Amino acid sequence: MNRYLRVIVIIITLHIFETFGSDCPIGWHHFYRSCYMFSNDAYDWLLAESSCRAHDARLVEIESQEQYNYLVNSTLLIGADVDYWIGGRDDVTEGIWKWAFSNRNFSYIAWGPGEPNSYHEHENCLVTADKYHWLWDDRRCSESHNFICERKYPESVIESIPLVPSIVG
């Protein structure tokens, strides 16, 4: 009986991933309730954000360890040794970091050693830094870096996902 339930759960799980995956644009990657695009182009922070918005997305806002782990693992699979802009800024109030799109304070942080250091008080934008093994580093917004866009799933897609029963034992 236990083996039968496992087979059913695997089939349902594969169906869920197939359903989610079909709603990400080509070249985007799915995780949880979002699609992610890792750019091959390097822009300053504002142009990176504009590029994301042109795709009905935004610079990624990292809200959990699981999301951070997914993004780091994806970056490692891509194999690019570059820094990626993400959606954090502290240009409104120095030292108060917020996600630019949602204007929320960080609920999860992953700063590199000695960061943020606001070098000469002009580093107001956020990257995942290759030199820190993808921990965060504050940088000048005018620098050019690759970037990660996040596009949330429409609620209608999320609501259509079947519930997966949990298996005990």
Tab-separated table of C-alpha atoms in Angstrom:
chain	number	residue	atom	x	y	z
A	1	MET	CA	0.000	0.000	0.000
A	2	ASN	CA	2.782	2.422	0.916
A	3	ARG	CA	4.499	1.856	-2.458
A	4	TYR	CA	1.225	2.552	-4.293
A	5	LEU	CA	0.796	5.872	-2.475
A	6	ARG	CA	4.367	6.881	-3.323
A	7	VAL	CA	3.741	6.240	-7.030
A	8	ILE	CA	0.581	8.367	-6.904
A	9	VAL	CA	2.418	11.205	-5.125
A	10	ILE	CA	5.232	11.089	-7.715
A	11	ILE	CA	2.726	11.259	-10.581
A	12	ILE	CA	0.843	14.159	-8.977
A	13	THR	CA	4.107	15.987	-8.230
A	14	LEU	CA	5.287	15.592	-11.822
A	15	HIS	CA	1.928	16.919	-13.006
A	16	ILE	CA	2.296	19.951	-10.737
A	17	PHE	CA	5.797	20.717	-12.039
A	18	GLU	CA	4.606	20.257	-15.615
A	19	THR	CA	1.672	22.604	-15.007
A	20	PHE	CA	3.869	25.252	-13.387
A	21	GLY	CA	6.663	24.901	-15.930
A	22	SER	CA	4.353	25.495	-18.878
A	23	ASP	CA	3.542	29.003	-17.620
A	24	CYS	CA	7.121	30.283	-17.557
A	25	PRO	CA	8.227	32.062	-20.717
A	26	ILE	CA	10.890	30.356	-22.810
A	27	GLY	CA	14.288	30.913	-21.216
A	28	TRP	CA	12.816	31.396	-17.744
A	29	HIS	CA	13.096	28.904	-14.860
A	30	HIS	CA	10.387	27.891	-12.416
A	31	PHE	CA	10.640	27.714	-8.641
A	32	TYR	CA	7.690	27.683	-6.253
A	33	ARG	CA	5.306	30.500	-7.299
A	34	SER	CA	7.626	32.407	-9.636
A	35	CYS	CA	9.569	32.280	-12.875
A	36	TYR	CA	13.152	33.527	-12.960
A	37	MET	CA	15.309	34.842	-15.776
A	38	PHE	CA	19.093	35.088	-15.443
A	39	SER	CA	20.254	37.783	-17.856
A	40	ASN	CA	23.165	37.394	-20.228
A	41	ASP	CA	23.416	41.183	-20.528
A	42	ALA	CA	24.979	43.638	-18.090
A	43	TYR	CA	23.206	46.918	-17.302
A	44	ASP	CA	23.184	49.465	-14.508
A	45	TRP	CA	20.579	48.832	-11.786
A	46	LEU	CA	17.877	51.096	-13.276
A	47	LEU	CA	18.210	49.622	-16.773
A	48	ALA	CA	18.186	46.116	-15.300
A	49	GLU	CA	14.932	46.899	-13.447
A	50	SER	CA	13.474	48.428	-16.633
A	51	SER	CA	14.434	45.326	-18.593
A	52	CYS	CA	12.632	43.146	-16.048
A	53	ARG	CA	9.521	45.351	-16.175
A	54	ALA	CA	9.499	45.068	-19.974
A	55	HIS	CA	8.977	41.328	-19.355
A	56	ASP	CA	6.174	41.907	-16.805
A	57	ALA	CA	8.666	41.121	-14.032
A	58	ARG	CA	10.926	42.866	-11.514
A	59	LEU	CA	14.399	42.411	-10.086
A	60	VAL	CA	14.163	39.433	-7.754
A	61	GLU	CA	13.229	39.954	-4.097
A	62	ILE	CA	14.722	37.132	-2.020
A	63	GLU	CA	12.382	36.262	0.830
A	64	SER	CA	13.606	32.901	2.153
A	65	GLN	CA	16.564	30.554	2.520
A	66	GLU	CA	14.890	28.130	0.081
A	67	GLN	CA	14.530	30.798	-2.588
A	68	TYR	CA	18.117	31.949	-2.028
A	69	ASN	CA	19.398	28.350	-2.294
A	70	TYR	CA	17.475	27.844	-5.532
A	71	LEU	CA	18.943	31.013	-7.052
A	72	VAL	CA	22.500	30.127	-5.979
A	73	ASN	CA	22.184	26.590	-7.353
A	74	SER	CA	20.749	27.921	-10.618
A	75	THR	CA	23.613	30.403	-10.894
A	76	LEU	CA	26.123	27.596	-10.364
A	77	LEU	CA	24.416	25.472	-13.042
A	78	ILE	CA	24.538	28.364	-15.496
A	79	GLY	CA	28.254	28.572	-14.789
A	80	ALA	CA	28.596	32.331	-15.214
A	81	ASP	CA	31.206	33.924	-12.968
A	82	VAL	CA	29.406	37.256	-12.787
A	83	ASP	CA	27.559	39.316	-10.202
A	84	TYR	CA	23.775	39.641	-10.518
A	85	TRP	CA	21.683	42.653	-9.602
A	86	ILE	CA	18.771	41.838	-7.296
A	87	GLY	CA	15.984	44.163	-6.171
A	88	GLY	CA	17.356	45.697	-2.976
A	89	ARG	CA	18.276	49.362	-2.419
A	90	ASP	CA	19.079	51.705	0.458
A	91	ASP	CA	19.068	55.012	-1.402
A	92	VAL	CA	16.018	56.466	0.363
A	93	THR	CA	17.566	56.142	3.846
A	94	GLU	CA	21.226	55.126	4.060
A	95	GLY	CA	21.567	51.780	5.819
A	96	ILE	CA	17.847	50.917	5.627
A	97	TRP	CA	17.659	48.243	2.931
A	98	LYS	CA	14.323	47.630	1.226
A	99	TRP	CA	13.077	45.740	-1.786
A	100	ALA	CA	12.488	48.395	-4.414
A	101	PHE	CA	9.358	46.930	-6.009
A	102	SER	CA	7.408	46.033	-2.856
A	103	ASN	CA	9.057	48.664	-0.605
A	104	ARG	CA	9.324	46.003	2.134
A	105	ASN	CA	12.189	45.598	4.586
A	106	PHE	CA	14.277	42.465	4.120
A	107	SER	CA	12.814	39.430	5.893
A	108	TYR	CA	15.819	37.331	4.838
A	109	ILE	CA	19.439	38.502	4.527
A	110	ALA	CA	22.607	36.941	3.118
A	111	TRP	CA	25.317	39.604	3.354
A	112	GLY	CA	28.907	38.820	2.437
A	113	PRO	CA	31.673	39.379	5.000
A	114	GLY	CA	31.885	43.051	6.014
A	115	GLU	CA	28.836	43.975	3.927
A	116	PRO	CA	27.025	46.225	3.520
A	117	ASN	CA	29.899	48.683	3.755
A	118	SER	CA	28.493	51.569	1.682
A	119	TYR	CA	31.923	52.394	0.334
A	120	HIS	CA	32.125	56.211	0.349
A	121	GLU	CA	28.325	56.254	0.951
A	122	HIS	CA	27.606	55.648	-2.709
A	123	GLU	CA	26.790	51.921	-2.755
A	124	ASN	CA	23.006	51.844	-2.705
A	125	CYS	CA	22.115	48.829	-4.867
A	126	LEU	CA	22.405	45.107	-4.228
A	127	VAL	CA	24.142	42.239	-6.046
A	128	THR	CA	24.670	38.570	-5.369
A	129	ALA	CA	28.454	38.620	-5.572
A	130	ASP	CA	30.574	35.961	-7.229
A	131	LYS	CA	33.531	36.903	-4.977
A	132	TYR	CA	31.434	36.041	-1.904
A	133	HIS	CA	30.049	32.801	-3.376
A	134	TRP	CA	26.723	34.535	-4.108
A	135	LEU	CA	26.307	36.286	-0.775
A	136	TRP	CA	25.155	39.902	-1.022
A	137	ASP	CA	27.264	42.984	-1.633
A	138	ASP	CA	26.203	46.634	-1.878
A	139	ARG	CA	27.406	48.327	-5.064
A	140	ARG	CA	27.151	51.595	-6.953
A	141	CYS	CA	23.881	51.584	-8.899
A	142	SER	CA	25.718	52.906	-11.961
A	143	GLU	CA	27.862	49.754	-12.292
A	144	SER	CA	26.958	47.261	-15.006
A	145	HIS	CA	26.053	43.734	-13.902
A	146	ASN	CA	23.927	40.867	-15.085
A	147	PHE	CA	20.596	40.605	-13.269
A	148	ILE	CA	17.872	38.211	-12.128
A	149	CYS	CA	14.241	38.970	-12.955
A	150	GLU	CA	11.310	37.429	-11.079
A	151	ARG	CA	7.839	37.046	-12.498
A	152	LYS	CA	5.068	35.876	-10.163
A	153	TYR	CA	2.529	33.309	-11.301
A	154	PRO	CA	-0.991	34.531	-11.967
A	155	GLU	CA	-3.292	33.557	-9.089
A	156	SER	CA	-5.495	31.613	-11.532
A	157	VAL	CA	-2.595	29.231	-12.231
A	158	ILE	CA	-1.806	28.785	-8.539
A	159	GLU	CA	-5.459	28.105	-7.678
A	160	SER	CA	-5.699	25.397	-10.363
A	161	ILE	CA	-2.883	23.303	-8.841
A	162	PRO	CA	-4.254	20.147	-7.189
A	163	LEU	CA	-3.450	19.546	-3.535
A	164	VAL	CA	-0.872	16.820	-2.872
A	165	PRO	CA	-1.753	14.511	0.014
A	166	SER	CA	0.989	14.102	2.617
A	167	ILE	CA	2.218	10.591	3.301
A	168	VAL	CA	3.078	9.511	6.805
A	169	GLY	CA	5.607	6.741	7.252
